Structures are given as structure tokens and as C-alpha cells.
Tab-separated table of C-alpha atoms and ligand atoms in Angstrom:
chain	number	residue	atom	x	y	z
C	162	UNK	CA	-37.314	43.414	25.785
C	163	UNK	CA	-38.332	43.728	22.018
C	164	UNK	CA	-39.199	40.973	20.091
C	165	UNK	CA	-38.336	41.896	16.623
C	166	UNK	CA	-39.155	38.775	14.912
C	167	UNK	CA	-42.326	38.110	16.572
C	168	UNK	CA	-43.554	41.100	15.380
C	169	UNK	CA	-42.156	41.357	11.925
C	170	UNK	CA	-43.847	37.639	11.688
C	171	UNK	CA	-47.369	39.379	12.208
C	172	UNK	CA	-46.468	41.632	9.445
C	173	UNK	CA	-45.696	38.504	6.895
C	174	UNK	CA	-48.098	36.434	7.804
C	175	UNK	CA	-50.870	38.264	9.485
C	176	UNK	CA	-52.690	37.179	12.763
C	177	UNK	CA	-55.763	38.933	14.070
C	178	UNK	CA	-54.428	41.244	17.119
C	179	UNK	CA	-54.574	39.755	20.456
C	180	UNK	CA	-55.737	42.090	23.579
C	181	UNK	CA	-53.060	42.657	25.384
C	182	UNK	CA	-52.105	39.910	28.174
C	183	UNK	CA	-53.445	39.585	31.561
C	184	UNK	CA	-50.520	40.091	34.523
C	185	UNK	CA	-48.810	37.152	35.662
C	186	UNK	CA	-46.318	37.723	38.025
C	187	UNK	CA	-42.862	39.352	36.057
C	188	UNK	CA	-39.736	37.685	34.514
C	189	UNK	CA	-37.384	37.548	37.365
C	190	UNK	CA	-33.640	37.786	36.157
C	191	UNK	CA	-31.827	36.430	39.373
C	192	UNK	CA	-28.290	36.661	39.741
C	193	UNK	CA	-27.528	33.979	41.694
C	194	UNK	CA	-23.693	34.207	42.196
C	195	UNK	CA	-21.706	37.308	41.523
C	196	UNK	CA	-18.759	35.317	41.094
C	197	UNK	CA	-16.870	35.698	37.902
C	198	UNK	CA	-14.155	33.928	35.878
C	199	UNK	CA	-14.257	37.378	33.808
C	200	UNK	CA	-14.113	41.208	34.287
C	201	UNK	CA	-16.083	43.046	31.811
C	202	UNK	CA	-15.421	46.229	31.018
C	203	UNK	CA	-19.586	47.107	30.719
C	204	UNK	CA	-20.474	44.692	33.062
C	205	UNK	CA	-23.417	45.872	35.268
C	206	UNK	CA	-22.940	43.543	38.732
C	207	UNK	CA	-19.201	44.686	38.880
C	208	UNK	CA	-17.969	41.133	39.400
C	209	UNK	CA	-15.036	39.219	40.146
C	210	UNK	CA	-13.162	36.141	40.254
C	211	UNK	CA	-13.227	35.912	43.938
C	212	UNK	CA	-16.437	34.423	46.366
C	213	UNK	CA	-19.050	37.371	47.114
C	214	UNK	CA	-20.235	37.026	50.563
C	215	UNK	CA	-24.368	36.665	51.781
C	216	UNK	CA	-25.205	35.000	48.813
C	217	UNK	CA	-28.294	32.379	48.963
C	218	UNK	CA	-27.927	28.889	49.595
C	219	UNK	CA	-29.106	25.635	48.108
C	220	UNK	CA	-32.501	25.485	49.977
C	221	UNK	CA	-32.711	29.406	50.022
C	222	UNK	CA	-32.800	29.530	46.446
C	223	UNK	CA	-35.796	26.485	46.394
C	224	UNK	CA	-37.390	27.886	49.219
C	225	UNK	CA	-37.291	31.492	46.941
C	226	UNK	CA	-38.151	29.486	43.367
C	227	UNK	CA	-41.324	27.679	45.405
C	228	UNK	CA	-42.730	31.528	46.147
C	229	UNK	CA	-42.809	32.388	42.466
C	230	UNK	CA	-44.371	29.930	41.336
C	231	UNK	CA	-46.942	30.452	43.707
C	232	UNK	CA	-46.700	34.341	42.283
C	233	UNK	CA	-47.216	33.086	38.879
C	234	UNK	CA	-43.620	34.213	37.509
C	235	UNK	CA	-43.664	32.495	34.351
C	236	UNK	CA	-39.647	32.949	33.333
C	237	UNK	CA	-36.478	32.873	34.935
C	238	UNK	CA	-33.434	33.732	33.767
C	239	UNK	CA	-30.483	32.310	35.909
C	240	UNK	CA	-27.617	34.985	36.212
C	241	UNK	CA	-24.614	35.898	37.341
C	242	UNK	CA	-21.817	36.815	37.685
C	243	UNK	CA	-20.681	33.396	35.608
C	244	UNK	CA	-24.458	30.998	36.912
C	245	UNK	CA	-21.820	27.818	36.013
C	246	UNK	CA	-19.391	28.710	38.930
C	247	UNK	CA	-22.452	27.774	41.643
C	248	UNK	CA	-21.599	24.139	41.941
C	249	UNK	CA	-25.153	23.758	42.767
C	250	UNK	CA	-26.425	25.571	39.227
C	251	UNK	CA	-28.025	22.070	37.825
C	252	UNK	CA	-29.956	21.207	40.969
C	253	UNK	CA	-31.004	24.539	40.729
C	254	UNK	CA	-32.121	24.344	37.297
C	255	UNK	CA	-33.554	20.607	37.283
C	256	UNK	CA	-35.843	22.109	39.923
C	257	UNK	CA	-36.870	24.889	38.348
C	258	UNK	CA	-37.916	23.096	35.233
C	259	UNK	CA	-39.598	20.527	37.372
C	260	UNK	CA	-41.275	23.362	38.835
C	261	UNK	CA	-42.428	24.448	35.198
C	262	UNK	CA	-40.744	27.991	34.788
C	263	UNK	CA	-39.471	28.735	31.542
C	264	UNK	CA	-35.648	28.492	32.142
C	265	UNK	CA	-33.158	30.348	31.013
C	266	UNK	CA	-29.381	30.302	31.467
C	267	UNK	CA	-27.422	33.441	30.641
C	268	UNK	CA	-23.553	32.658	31.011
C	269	UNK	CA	-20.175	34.103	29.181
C	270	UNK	CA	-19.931	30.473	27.532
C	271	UNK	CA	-16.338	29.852	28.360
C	272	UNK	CA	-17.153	27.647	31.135
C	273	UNK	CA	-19.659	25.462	29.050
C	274	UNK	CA	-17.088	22.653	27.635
C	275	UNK	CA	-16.871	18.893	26.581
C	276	UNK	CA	-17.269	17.828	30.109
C	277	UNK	CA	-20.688	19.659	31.414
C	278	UNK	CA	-22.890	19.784	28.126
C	279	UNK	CA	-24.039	16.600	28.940
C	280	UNK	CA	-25.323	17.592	32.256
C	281	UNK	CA	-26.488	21.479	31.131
C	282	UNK	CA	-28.324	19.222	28.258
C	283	UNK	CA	-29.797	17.053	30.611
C	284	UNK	CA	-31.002	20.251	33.158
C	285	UNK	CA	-33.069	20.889	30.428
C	286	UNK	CA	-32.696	24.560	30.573
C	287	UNK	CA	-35.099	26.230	27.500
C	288	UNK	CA	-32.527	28.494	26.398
C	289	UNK	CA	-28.849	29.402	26.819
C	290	UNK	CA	-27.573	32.774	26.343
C	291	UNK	CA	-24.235	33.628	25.567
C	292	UNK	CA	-22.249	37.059	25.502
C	293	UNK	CA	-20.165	38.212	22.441
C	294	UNK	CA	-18.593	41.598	22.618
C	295	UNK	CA	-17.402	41.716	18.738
C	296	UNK	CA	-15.075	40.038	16.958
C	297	UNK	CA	-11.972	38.003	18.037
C	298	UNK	CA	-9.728	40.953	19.238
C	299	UNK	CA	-12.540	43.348	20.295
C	300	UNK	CA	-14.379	40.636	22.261
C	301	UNK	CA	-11.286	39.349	24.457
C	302	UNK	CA	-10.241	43.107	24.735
C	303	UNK	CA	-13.587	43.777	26.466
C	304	UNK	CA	-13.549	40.532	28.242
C	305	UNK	CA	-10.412	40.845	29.678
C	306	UNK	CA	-9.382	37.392	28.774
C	307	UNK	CA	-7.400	36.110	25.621
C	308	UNK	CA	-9.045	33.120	24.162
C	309	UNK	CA	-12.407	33.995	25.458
C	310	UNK	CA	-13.965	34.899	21.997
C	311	UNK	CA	-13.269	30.897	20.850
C	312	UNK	CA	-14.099	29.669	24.071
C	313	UNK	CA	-17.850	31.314	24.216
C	314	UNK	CA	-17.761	30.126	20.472
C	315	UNK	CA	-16.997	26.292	21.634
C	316	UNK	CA	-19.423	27.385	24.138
C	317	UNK	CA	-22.413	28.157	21.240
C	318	UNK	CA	-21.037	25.040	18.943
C	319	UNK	CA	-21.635	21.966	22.117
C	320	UNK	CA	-25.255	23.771	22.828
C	321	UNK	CA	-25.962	23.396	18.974
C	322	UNK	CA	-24.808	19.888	19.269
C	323	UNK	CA	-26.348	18.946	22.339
C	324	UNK	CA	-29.681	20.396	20.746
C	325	UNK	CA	-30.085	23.456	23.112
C	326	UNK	CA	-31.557	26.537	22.146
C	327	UNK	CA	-28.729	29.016	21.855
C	328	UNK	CA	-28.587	32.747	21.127
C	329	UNK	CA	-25.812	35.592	21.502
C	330	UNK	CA	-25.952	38.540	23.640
C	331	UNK	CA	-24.122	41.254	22.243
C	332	UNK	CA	-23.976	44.703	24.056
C	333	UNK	CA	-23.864	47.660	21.338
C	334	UNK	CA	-21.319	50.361	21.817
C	335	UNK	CA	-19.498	52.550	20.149
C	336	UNK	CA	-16.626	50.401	19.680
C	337	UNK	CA	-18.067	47.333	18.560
C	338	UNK	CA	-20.986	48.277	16.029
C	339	UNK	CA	-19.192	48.093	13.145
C	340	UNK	CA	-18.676	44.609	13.714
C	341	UNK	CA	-22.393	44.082	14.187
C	342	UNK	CA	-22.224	42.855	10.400
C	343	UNK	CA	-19.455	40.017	10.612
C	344	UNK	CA	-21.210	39.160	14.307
C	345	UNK	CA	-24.561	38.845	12.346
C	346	UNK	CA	-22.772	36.427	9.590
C	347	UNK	CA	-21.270	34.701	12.372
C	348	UNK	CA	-24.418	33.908	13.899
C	349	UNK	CA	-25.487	32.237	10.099
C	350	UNK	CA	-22.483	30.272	10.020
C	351	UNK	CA	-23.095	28.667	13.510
C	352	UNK	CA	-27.072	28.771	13.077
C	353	UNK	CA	-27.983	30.262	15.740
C	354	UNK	CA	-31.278	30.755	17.167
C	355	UNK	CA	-31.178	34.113	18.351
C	356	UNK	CA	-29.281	37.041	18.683
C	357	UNK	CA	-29.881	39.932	21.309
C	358	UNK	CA	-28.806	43.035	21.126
C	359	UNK	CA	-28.679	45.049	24.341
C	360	UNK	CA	-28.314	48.846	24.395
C	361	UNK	CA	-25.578	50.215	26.659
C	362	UNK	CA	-27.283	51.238	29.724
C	363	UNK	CA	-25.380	53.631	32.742
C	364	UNK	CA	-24.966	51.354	35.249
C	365	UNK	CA	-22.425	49.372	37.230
C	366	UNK	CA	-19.142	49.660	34.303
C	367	UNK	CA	-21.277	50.940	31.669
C	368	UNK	CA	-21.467	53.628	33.875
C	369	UNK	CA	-17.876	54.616	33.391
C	370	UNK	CA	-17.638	54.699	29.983
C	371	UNK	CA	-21.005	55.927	29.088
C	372	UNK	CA	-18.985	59.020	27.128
C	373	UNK	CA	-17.998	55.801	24.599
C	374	UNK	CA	-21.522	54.965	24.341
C	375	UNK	CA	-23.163	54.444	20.401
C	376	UNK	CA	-24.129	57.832	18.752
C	377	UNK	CA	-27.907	57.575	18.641
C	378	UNK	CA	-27.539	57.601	14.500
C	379	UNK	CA	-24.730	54.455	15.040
C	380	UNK	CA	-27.667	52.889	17.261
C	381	UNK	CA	-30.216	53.595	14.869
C	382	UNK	CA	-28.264	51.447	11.879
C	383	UNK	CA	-27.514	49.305	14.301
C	384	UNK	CA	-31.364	48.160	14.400
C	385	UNK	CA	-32.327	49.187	11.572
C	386	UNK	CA	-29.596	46.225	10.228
C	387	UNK	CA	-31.455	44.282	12.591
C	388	UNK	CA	-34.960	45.325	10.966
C	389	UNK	CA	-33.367	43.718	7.446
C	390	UNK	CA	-31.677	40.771	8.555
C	391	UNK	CA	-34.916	39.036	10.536
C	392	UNK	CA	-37.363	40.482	7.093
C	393	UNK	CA	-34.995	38.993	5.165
C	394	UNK	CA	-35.049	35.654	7.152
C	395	UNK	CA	-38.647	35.702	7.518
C	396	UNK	CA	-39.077	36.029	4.249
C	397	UNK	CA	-36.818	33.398	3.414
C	398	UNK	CA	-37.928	30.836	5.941
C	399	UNK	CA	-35.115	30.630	8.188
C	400	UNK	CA	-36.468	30.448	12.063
C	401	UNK	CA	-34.674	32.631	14.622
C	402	UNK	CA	-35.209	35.394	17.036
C	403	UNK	CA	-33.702	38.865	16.698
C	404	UNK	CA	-34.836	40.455	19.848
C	405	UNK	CA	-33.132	44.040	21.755
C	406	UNK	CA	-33.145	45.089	25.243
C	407	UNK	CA	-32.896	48.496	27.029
C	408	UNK	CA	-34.382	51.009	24.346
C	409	UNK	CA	-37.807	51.233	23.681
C	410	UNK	CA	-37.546	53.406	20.879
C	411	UNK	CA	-37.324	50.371	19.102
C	412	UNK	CA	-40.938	49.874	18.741
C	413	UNK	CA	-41.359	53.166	17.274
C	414	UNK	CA	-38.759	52.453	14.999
C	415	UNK	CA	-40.344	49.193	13.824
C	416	UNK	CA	-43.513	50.920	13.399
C	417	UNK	CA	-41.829	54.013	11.244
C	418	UNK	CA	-40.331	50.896	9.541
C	419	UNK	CA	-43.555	49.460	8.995
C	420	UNK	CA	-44.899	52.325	7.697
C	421	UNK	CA	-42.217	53.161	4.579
C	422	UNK	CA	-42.303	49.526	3.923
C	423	UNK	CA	-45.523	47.713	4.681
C	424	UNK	CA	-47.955	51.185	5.004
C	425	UNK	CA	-50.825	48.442	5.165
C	426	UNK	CA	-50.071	46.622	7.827
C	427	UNK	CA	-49.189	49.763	10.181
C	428	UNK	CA	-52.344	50.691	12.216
C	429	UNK	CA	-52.334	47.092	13.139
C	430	UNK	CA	-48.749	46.961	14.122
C	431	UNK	CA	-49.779	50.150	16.290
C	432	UNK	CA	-52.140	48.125	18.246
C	433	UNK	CA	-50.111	45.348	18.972
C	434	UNK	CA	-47.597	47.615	20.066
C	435	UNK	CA	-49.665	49.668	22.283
C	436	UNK	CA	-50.604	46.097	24.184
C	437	UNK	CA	-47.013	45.501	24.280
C	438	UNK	CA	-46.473	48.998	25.748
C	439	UNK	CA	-42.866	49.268	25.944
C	440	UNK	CA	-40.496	49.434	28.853
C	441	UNK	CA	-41.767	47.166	32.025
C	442	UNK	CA	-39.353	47.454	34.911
C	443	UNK	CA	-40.831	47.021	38.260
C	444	UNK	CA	-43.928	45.790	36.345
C	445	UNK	CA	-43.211	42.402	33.632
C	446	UNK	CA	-39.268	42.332	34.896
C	447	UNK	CA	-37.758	41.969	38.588
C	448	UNK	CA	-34.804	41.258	39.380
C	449	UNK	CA	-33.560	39.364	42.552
C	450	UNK	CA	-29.775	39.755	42.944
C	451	UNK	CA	-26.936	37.304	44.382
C	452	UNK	CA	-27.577	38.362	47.766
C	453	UNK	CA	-31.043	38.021	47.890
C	454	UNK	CA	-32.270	41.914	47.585
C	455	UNK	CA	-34.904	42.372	45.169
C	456	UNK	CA	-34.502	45.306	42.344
C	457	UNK	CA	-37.141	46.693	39.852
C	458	UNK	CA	-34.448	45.404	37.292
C	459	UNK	CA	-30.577	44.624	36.595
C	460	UNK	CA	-29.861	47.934	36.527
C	461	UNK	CA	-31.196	49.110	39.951
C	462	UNK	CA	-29.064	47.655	41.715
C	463	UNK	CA	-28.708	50.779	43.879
C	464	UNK	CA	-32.340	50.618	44.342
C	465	UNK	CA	-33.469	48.211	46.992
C	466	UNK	CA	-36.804	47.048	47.129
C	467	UNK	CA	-35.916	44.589	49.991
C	468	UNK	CA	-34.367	41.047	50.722
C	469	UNK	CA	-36.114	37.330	49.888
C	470	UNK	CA	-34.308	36.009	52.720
C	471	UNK	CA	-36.239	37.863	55.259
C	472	UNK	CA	-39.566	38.428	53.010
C	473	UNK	CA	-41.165	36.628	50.479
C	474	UNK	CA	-40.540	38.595	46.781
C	475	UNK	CA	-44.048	37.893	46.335
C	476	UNK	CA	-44.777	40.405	49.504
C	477	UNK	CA	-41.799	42.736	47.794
C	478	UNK	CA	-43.054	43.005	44.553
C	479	UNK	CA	-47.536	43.163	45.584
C	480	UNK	CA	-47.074	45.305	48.496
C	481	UNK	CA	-44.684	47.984	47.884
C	482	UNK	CA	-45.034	51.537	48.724
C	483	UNK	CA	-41.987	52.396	47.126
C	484	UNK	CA	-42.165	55.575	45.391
C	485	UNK	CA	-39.906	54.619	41.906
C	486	UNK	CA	-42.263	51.679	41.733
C	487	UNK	CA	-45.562	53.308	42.111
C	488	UNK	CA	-44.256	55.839	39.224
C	489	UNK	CA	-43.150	52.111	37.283
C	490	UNK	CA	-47.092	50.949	37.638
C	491	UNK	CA	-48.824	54.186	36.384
C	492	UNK	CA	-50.247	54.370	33.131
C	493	UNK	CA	-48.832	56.175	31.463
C	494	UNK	CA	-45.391	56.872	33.466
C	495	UNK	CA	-44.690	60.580	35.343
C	496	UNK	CA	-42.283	61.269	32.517
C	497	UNK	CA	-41.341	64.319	31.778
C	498	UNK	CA	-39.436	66.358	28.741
C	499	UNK	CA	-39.313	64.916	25.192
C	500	UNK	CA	-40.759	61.649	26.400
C	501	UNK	CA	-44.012	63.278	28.576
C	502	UNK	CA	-44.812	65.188	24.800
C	503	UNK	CA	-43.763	62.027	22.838
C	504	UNK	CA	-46.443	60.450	20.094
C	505	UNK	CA	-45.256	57.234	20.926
C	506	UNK	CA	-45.111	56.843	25.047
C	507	UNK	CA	-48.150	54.608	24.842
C	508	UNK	CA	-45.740	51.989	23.008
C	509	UNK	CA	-42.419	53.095	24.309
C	510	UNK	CA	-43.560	53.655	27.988
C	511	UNK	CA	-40.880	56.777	28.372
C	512	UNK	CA	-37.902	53.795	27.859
C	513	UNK	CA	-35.033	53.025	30.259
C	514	UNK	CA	-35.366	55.256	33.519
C	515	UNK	CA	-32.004	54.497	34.753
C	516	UNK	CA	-30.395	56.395	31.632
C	517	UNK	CA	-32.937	59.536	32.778
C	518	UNK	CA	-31.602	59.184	36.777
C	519	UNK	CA	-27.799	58.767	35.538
C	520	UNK	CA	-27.760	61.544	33.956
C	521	UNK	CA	-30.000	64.257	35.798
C	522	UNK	CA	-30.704	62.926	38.994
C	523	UNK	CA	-34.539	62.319	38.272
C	524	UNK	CA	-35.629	58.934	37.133
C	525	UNK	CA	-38.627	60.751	35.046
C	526	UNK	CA	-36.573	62.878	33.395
C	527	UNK	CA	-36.510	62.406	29.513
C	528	UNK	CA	-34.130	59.145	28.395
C	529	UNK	CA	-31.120	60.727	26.990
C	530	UNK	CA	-30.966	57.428	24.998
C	531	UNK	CA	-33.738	57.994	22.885
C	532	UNK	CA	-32.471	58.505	18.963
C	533	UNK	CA	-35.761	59.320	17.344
C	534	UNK	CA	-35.365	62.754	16.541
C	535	UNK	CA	-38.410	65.893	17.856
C	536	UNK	CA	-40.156	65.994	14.337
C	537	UNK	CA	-40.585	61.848	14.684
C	538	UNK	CA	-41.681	62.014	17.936
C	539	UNK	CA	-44.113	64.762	17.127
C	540	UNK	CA	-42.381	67.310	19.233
C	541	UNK	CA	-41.530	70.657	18.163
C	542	UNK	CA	-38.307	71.434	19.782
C	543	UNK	CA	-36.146	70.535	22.773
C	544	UNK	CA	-32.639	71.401	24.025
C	545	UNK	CA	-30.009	68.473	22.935
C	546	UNK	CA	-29.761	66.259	25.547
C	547	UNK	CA	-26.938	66.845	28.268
C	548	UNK	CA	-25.358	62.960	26.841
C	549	UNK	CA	-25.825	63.766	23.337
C	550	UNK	CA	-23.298	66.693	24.026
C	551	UNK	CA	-20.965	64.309	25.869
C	552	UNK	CA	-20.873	61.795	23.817
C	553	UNK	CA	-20.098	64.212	20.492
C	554	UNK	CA	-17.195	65.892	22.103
Y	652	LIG	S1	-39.127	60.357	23.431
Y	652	LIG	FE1	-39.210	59.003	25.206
Y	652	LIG	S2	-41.237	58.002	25.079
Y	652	LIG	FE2	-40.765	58.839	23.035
Y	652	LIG	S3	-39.809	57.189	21.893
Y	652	LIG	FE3	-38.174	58.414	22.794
Y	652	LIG	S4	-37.701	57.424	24.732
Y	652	LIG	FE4	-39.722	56.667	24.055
């Protein structure tokens, strides 16, 4: 993940660097149900409106919550599937808070109505995250449901009301960035407090329809639109979060951003970049899915790292021998092409190895999704990338 506005804030106001931060245990992203009132068309868990079976009970899920802590895992982010179809999702996140995670509650927002904001409000969850695909047509076309765009809308306005932190999740393809704009105004009008932008990544649906995936230029607006939006609310003094997830390349984008803009305040930016070091899956992020098995992140979910209900994820995640994982925890990673020559792998980290495994079969391969072109990257030529092709015929 790439906090935009935490770092742009450095660059108004600026702070003396921090060294970089000493390991906790990661952000676990657990999906606890795989259930879905929705079908979406990128979604990565491939879920449906139907009960998944082997999922964790009640006391599992404490038994699993009273391990992390002990691990140190500062965050979690309660998934799904849809988290508000577990009937048991408030227990769940009363204890967790009690527990003193960080809490947060990613859901589709259709489900959150006039009847439950009381009790999500009282759960006390940190942060709710809701998904928006586009606009009105585009979002219920991806969604698969008519009326969903005004439902996860209600869904953002009784979170504002009920005084809960509330941001929009918005998956960038192809089809939907040019309504990145009205989404962005959107997001003023209902004051939200943070939008997230999440790269398409080639797994579960996304898979499928990778050949619709953003141009890397499309991509580059997209955050570079981004980039002006949170400088111009900084700037202005309006407080909210523009963060993006699933591309790296971000950070070098900031800093090339930095540079043309604010050349002074670059080799700083550098170094807190560097400490931030880019991509962390199977390191800072773990995910633990509905049934228990524990993944380097969402989108392993081929990859199995082994189940909480027969081992503690705090064995998993310490003692593994697993080969993708040891390649996750070296510094830097075994990657190879554009990103094992790239000027900026210290900050990026070699980016989203699931894009490089999709595509070619390795997981160190180059990421296909990177959009910073061979002279930024300080390379002096490589072959166009196998998706690149695909996705320009
Ligand atoms: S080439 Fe690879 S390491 Fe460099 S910025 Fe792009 S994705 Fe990151």
C-alpha cells in the first residue's frame, strides 16, 4: 500500500526522516466469509451468494485473533466475500478492538443500512471501506446488481453520519478511468476521508479480463490525477487520505513528481521511500482466507502457506521454509529483467509478483505492470512486455 498523502504531507510541511520501522508482525487481511450478496466481475475470492463450506467459527476466529496479538499484528482488515453476511461480524469486531488491533472493515456497502449503523458504530471499527466501480451505470454493470451504486452510496452517507471513518475503494481499469474524475468529485461532495485506488491485479476474475486491463499511460494519469488532487488538498487544508494498492511504481512516480515540482525536497523523499521500500507481501501483509489457509497476500490464493485451524499463523508466518516466501524476505528480492536493473527496486521492491507469475510462469520475473518507461528506470533497453502487447491489440 502507498500512502500518498502521508508522504506529500512531509513534502508541505517537512518532518525530519524517521529510520525506517522495526517489524511487528504484518497487516493480516482475513477474509472471513466468502459469502457474497454480489458477483464482481474483478473480484479476486470468486464469490457467491451461496454458504462456502470449512469456514472458521465463532471461537476459531477468537482463538486465531488471540495468536496475533500475541504476534504483534498491529491491523486487521475484516474481509470477505460481503464481512456483514457473518451474523457473528460485530462480536468479531467488538473483540478485536477490545483486543487493541487497528480494525478495519472492508465491505461492498449495500448491506450497511438504517438498521445496523447503529451497531457497526457501536463495534467501533477504525475504518470502513467501501467499493465503487465508477459511476452509476458502470458501477452496477461491474457489480452485477442494479441499484448497487446508491446503495454503497447510502452505505458511505450513514458511516459519515454515524461519525465513522469512511473511504472508497475503487479498482482502476480500463473501463472505468475516465470516470476517476467525477468519482474524485464525488468523494468531495460526500467528504470523504479517503479514497483508494487499487491497480488491477491477475488474479481470481481479474484474471480473466486482464486483456481489459488500464494501458500503463491510462494508469499513469490515473495517479498522477491522484498526485494533484491530495497537493491540492494539502495545500488547501482539507484532511483526507489518497492512498493506492498493487503497484509500486507509485513511489517512483511520486519521487519523479517530487523532483519537477519540489526538486528540494527530493533526496529526502528518497530516503523515506527507501525505509518504506515498496511492495511487502509475505513480509508487512498476510493474508488468512475464509477457510482458515494462510496466503502471503489476497492474491495468492493459489499459494498455500498452511491452515490456522491446525497451526498457529504465528508458526506459519516465523517458521516457513517456503521457497516464494524466502524470495519475499530477501533484500533486495531475486527479481529479474527490467526490475533486477531498475534504479528504483530499493523503493519499489520489484512490485506485485503475482502480475510477474501470471504472466510467465516465474514469480521473479519482471512485473509486466510496471509503466515507468527503460530511460526512467535507468535501463537501456528491454523487449515490450508480453501484456503490454496484449493489452494494445
Ligand atoms: S521496473 Fe520493477 S522495480 Fe523498477 S519501478 Fe518498475 S516494477 Fe518497480
Amino acid at each position: 500500500m502507498f500512502r500518498i498523502s502521508q508522504y506529500m504531507k512531509t513534502l508541505y510541511r517537512p518532518t525530519p526522516v524517521r529510520a525506517a520501522a522495526s517489524p511487528t508482525g504484518p497487516v493480516v487481511i482475513w477474509n472471513l466469509i466468502r459469502r457474497c450478496n454480489l458477483t464482481c466481475r474483478h473480484c479476486y475470492s470468486i464469490s457467491a451468494d451461496v454458504d462456502f463450506p470449512g469456514e472458521l467459527n465463532t471461537e476459531q476466529v477468537f482463538s486465531v485473533m488471540d495468536d496475533l496479538k500475541q504476534f504483534r499484528v498491529p491491523v486487521l482488515i475484516l474481509s470477505g466475500g460481503e464481512p456483514l453476511l457473518r451474523p457473528d461480524i460485530f462480536a468479531i469486531g467488538q473483540r478485536a478492538k477490545a483486543l487493541g488491533f487497528y480494525v478495519g472493515l472492508s465491505s461492498n456497502g449495500t448491506l450497511i443500512t438504517e438498521e445496523n449503523i447503529g451497531q457497526i458504530a457501536a463495534t467501533g471499527f477504525d475504518y470502513v471501506g467501501i467499493s465503487i466501480d465508477g459511476l452509476k451505470q458502470t458501477h452496477d454493470r461491474f457489480r452485477q446488481m442494479p441499484g448497487g451504486f446508491d446503495a454503497a452510496l447510502r452505505g458511505v452517507r450513514l458511516c459519515k453520519e454515524a461519525g465513522i471513518k469512511v473511504g472508497l475503494r475503487f479498482t482502476l481499469t480500463r473501463d472505468n478511468a475516465a470516470e476517476l474524475p467525477a468519482l474524485l468529485d464525488i468523494m468531495d461532495e460526500h467528504d470523504v476521508d479517503k479514497f483508494y485506488l487499487s491497480h488491477l491485479n491477475y488474479a481470481g476474475r481479474g484474471k480473466r479480463s486482464r486483456k481489459r486491463d488500464a494501458f500503463h499511460q491510462m494508469t499513469r494519469e490515473a495517479i498522477e490525477l491522484l498526485f494533484t488532487r491530495c497537493w491540492s488538498d494539502i495545500t488547501n487544508g482539507r484532511e483526507r487520505d489518497y492512498v493506492t494498492g498493487n503497484n509500486d511504481a507509485d513511489g517512483p512516480l511520486l519521487l519523479q513528481w517530487t523532483r519537477k515540482h519540489l526538486p528540494e525536497q527530493a533526496e529526502t523523499l528518497e530516503q523515506r521511500l527507501v525505509n518504506w521500500g515498496g511492495n511487502a507481501s509475505g513480509v508487512n501483509i498476510a493474508n488468512i482466507d475464509n477457510t482458515g489457509i494462510v496466503h502471503p497476500d489476497t492474491y495468492w490464493w493459489d499459494h498455500n502457506l498452511g491452515n490456522v485451524k491446525e497451526t498457529p499463523f504465528s508458526t506459519l508466518w516465523r517458521e516457513t521454509d517456503d521457497a516464494l516466501m524466502q524470495g519475499f524476505r530477501q533484500k533486495p528480492r531475486p527479481v529479474k529483467g527490467r526490475c533486477g536493473q531498475c534504479r528504483y527496486l530499493a523503493i519499489c521492491g520489484g512490485n506485485t509478483r503475482t502480475r510477474a507469475f501470471t504472466t510467465t510462469g516465474d514469480p521473479w520475473a519482471e512485473d509486466p505492470g510496471c509503466y515507468l518507461s527503460d530511460d526512467e528506470i535507468g535501463v537501456m533497453h528491454s523487449p515490450v512486455p508480453e501484456t503490454i502487447a496484449l493489452q494494445q491489440v
